[in-house]
Short mmCIF file of C-alpha atoms in Angstrom, two decimals:
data_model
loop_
_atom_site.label_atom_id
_atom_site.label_comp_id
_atom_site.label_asym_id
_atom_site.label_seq_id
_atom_site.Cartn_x
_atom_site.Cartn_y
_atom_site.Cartn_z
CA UNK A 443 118.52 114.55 96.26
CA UNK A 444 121.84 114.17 94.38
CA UNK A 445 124.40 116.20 95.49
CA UNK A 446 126.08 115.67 92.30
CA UNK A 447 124.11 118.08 89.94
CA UNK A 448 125.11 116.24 86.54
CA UNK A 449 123.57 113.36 88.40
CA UNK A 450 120.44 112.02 87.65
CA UNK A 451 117.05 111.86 89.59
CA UNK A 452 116.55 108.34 90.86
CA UNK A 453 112.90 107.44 90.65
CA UNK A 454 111.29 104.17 92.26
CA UNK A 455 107.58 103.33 91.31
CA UNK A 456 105.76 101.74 93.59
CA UNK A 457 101.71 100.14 91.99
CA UNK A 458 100.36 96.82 91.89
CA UNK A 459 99.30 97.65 88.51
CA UNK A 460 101.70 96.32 85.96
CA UNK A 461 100.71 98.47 83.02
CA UNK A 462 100.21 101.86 85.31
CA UNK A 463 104.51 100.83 86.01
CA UNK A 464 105.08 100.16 82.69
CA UNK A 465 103.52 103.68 81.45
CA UNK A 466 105.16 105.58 84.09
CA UNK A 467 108.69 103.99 83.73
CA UNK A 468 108.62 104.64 80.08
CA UNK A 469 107.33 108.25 80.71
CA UNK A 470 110.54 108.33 82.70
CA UNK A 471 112.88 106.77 81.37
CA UNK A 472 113.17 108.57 78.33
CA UNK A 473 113.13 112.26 80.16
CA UNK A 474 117.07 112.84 80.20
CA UNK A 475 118.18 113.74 83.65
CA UNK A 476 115.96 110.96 85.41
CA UNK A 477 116.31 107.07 85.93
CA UNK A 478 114.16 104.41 86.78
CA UNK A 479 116.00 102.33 89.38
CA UNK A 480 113.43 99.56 90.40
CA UNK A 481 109.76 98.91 90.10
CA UNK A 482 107.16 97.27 92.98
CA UNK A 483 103.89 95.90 93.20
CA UNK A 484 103.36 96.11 96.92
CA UNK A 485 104.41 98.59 99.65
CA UNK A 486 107.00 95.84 101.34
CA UNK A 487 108.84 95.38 97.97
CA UNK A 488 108.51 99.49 97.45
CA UNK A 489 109.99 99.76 100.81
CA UNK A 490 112.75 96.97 100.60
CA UNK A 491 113.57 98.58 97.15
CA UNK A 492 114.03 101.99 98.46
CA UNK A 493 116.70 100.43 101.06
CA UNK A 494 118.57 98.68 98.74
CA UNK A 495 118.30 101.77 95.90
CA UNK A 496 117.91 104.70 97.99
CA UNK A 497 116.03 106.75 95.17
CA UNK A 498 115.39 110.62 95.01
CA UNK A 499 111.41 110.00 94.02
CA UNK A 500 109.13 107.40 95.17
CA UNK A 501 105.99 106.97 93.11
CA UNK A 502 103.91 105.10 95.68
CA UNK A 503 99.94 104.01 94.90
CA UNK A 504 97.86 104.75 97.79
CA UNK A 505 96.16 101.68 97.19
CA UNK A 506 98.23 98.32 97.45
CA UNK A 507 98.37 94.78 98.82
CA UNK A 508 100.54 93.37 101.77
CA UNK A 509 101.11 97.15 102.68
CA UNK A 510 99.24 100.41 101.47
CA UNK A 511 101.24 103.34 100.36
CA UNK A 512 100.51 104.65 103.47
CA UNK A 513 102.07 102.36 105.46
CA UNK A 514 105.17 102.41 102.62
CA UNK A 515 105.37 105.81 103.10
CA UNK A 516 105.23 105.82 107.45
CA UNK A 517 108.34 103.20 107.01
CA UNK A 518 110.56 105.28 104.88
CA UNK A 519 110.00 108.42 106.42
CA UNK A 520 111.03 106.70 109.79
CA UNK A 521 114.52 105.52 108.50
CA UNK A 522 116.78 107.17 109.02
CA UNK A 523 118.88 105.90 105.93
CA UNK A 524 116.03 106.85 103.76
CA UNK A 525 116.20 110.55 104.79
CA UNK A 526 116.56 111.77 101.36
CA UNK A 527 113.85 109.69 99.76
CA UNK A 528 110.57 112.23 98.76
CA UNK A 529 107.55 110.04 98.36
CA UNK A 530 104.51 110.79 95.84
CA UNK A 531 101.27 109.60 96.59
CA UNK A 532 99.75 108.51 93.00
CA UNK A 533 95.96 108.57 93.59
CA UNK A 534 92.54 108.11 91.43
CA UNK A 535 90.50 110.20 93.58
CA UNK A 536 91.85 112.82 94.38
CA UNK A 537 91.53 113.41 98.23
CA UNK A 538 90.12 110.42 100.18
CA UNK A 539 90.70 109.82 103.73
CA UNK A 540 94.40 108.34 103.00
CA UNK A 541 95.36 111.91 102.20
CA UNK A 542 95.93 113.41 105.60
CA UNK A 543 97.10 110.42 107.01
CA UNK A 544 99.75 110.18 103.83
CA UNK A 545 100.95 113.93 104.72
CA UNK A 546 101.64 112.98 108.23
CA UNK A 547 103.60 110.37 107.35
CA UNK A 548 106.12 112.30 105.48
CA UNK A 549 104.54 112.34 101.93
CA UNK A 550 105.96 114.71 99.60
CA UNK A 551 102.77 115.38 97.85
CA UNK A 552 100.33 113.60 95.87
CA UNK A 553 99.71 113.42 92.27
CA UNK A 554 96.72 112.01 90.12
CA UNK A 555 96.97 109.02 88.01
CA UNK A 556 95.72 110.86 84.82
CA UNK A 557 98.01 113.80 85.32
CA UNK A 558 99.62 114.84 81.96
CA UNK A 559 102.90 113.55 81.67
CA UNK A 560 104.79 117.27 81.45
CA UNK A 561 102.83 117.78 85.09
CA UNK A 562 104.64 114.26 86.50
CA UNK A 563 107.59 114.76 85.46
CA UNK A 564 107.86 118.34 86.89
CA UNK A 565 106.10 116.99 89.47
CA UNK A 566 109.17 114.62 90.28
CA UNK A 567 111.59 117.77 90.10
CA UNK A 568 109.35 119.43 92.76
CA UNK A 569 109.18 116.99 94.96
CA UNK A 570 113.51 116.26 94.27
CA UNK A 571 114.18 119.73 95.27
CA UNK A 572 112.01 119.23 98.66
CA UNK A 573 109.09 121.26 97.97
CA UNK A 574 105.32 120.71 98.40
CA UNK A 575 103.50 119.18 95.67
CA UNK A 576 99.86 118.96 95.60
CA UNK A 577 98.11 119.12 92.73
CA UNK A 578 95.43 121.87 92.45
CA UNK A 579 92.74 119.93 92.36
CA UNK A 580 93.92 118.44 95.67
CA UNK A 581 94.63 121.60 97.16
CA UNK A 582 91.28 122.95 96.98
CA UNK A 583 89.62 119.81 98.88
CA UNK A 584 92.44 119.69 101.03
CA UNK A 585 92.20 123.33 102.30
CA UNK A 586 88.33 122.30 102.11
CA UNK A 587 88.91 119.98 104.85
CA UNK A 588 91.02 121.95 106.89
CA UNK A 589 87.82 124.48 107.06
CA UNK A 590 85.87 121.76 108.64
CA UNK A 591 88.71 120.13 111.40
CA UNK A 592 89.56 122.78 114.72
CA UNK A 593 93.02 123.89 115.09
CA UNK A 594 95.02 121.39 117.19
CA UNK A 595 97.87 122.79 118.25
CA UNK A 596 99.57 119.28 120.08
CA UNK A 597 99.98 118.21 116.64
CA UNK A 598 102.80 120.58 115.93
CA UNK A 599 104.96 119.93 119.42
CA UNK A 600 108.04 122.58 118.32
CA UNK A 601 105.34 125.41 117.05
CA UNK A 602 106.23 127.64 120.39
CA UNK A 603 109.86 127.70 119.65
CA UNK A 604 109.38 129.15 116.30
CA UNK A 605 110.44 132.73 115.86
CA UNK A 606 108.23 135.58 114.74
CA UNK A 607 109.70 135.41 111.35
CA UNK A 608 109.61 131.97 111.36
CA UNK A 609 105.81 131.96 111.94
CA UNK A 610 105.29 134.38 109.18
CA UNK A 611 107.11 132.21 106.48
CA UNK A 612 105.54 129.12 107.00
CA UNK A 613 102.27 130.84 107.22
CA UNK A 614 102.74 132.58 103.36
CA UNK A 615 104.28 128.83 102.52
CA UNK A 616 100.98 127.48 103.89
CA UNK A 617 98.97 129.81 101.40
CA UNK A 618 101.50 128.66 98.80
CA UNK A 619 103.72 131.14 98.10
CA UNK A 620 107.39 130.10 96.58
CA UNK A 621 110.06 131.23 98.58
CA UNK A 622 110.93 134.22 95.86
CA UNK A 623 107.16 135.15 96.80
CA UNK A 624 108.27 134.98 100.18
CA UNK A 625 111.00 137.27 100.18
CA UNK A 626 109.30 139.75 97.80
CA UNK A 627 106.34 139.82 100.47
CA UNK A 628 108.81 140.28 103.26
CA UNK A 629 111.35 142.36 100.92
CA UNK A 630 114.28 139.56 102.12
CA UNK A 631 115.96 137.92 99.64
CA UNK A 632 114.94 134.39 98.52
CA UNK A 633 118.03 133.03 100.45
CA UNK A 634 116.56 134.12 103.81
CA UNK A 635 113.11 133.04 103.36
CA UNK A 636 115.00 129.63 102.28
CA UNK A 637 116.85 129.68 105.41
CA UNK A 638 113.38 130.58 107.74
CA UNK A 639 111.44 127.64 106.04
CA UNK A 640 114.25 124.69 107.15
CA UNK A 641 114.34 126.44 110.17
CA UNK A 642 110.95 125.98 111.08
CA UNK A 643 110.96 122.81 109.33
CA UNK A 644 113.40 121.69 111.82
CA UNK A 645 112.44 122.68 114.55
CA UNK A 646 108.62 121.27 113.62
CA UNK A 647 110.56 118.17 112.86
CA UNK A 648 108.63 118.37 109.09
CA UNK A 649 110.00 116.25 106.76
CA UNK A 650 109.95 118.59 104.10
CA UNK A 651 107.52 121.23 102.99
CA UNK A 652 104.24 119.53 102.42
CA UNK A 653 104.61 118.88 106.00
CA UNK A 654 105.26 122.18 106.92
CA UNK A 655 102.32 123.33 105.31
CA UNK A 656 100.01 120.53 106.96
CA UNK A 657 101.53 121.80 110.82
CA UNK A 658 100.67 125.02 109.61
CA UNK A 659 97.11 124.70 109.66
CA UNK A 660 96.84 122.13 112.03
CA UNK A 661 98.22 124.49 114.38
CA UNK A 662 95.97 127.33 114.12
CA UNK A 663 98.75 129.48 112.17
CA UNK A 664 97.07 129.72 109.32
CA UNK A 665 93.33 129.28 108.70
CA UNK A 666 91.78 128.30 105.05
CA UNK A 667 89.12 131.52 105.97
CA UNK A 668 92.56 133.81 105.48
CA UNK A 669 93.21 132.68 102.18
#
């Protein structure tokens, strides 16, 4: 993100449907605080884009020619230049079997194409600040799925070297607490939990909180039955 706070939030949109761009870009473009640096209809130009722009927000379609949004996303979260780029998913379905794949890659979150547009553009302010953003909808299916997949604990390689506290925030930020949740449930202050979370983001090596959350579950941490 910005680290000039007067600055605005650079978004890059990312469809191979010209009028879904169009409606989005005029969405933001006239949300003070939030510019529209480039649009693409494929994953290569969404990913060439993001080099030559570095946005804040990617809006990436799942869904694309020459290279999915999946494959978008996998690229940018493996540059190192791109570090501070938070991809969105933008899907019509809801959860498919792009979902897990698109969290593993370093997505953000995911929104749905008929979201109203007060939910995307908080939704681009979430995912700008680093935080998890899954839609409720989502969240519901995904912890569905989680239910029916076994623990796998090789998918979280750093999970040992986590600290007791650092267990026990991830685990409330897997059941999707805020970190002033957090601290009230741990009576810290926010600051703390903040500093816990990129901790064991770190040392997880998660991209930013949705990831968190996925290595959370994945690693037997936290089960959906606890919620």
């Amino acid at each position: 993100m910005n680290a000039d706070a007067e600055a605005p939030l650079r978004v890059l949109i990312v469809d191979d449907q010209a009028l879904m761009r169009a409606g989005f870009r005029a969405l933001l473009d006239a949300e003070d605080g939030i510019e529209v640096v480039g649009e693409a209809a494929n994953g290569r130009e969404g990913l060439e884009l993001a080099r030559l722009h570095t946005p804040d927000i990617a809006l990436v379609d799942v869904q694309m020619p020459v290279m999915t949004g999946i494959e978008a996303t996998r690229a940018i979260a493996a540059d190192p230049l791109l570090d501070g780029v938070h991809v969105v998913i933008l899907t019509n379905y809801g959860l498919d079997e792009y979902v897990f794949d698109a969290l593993r890659a370093g997505a953000a979150g995911f929104l749905l194409k008929d979201t109203e547009p007060a939910e995307l553009l908080h939704a681009v302010r979430v995912a700008a600040r680093g935080d998890a953003l899954l839609s409720p909808a989502i969240t519901r299916r995904l912890i569905g799925e989680f239910v029916a997949r076994p623990p796998d604990r090789t998918t979280a390689p750093g999970f040992e070297t986590l600290t007791r506290r650092e267990r026990e925030v991830s685990a409330l930020a897997a059941r999707g607490l805020t970190n002033e949740e957090i601290a009230a449930h741990m009576v810290i202050s926010p600051f703390t939990a903040k500093t816990h979370i990129s901790r064991a983001m770190t040392k997880l090596g998660a991209r930013d909180r949705a990831q968190l959350v996925v290595f959370a579950y994945e690693s037997g941490l936290v089960t959906p039955r606890e919620r």
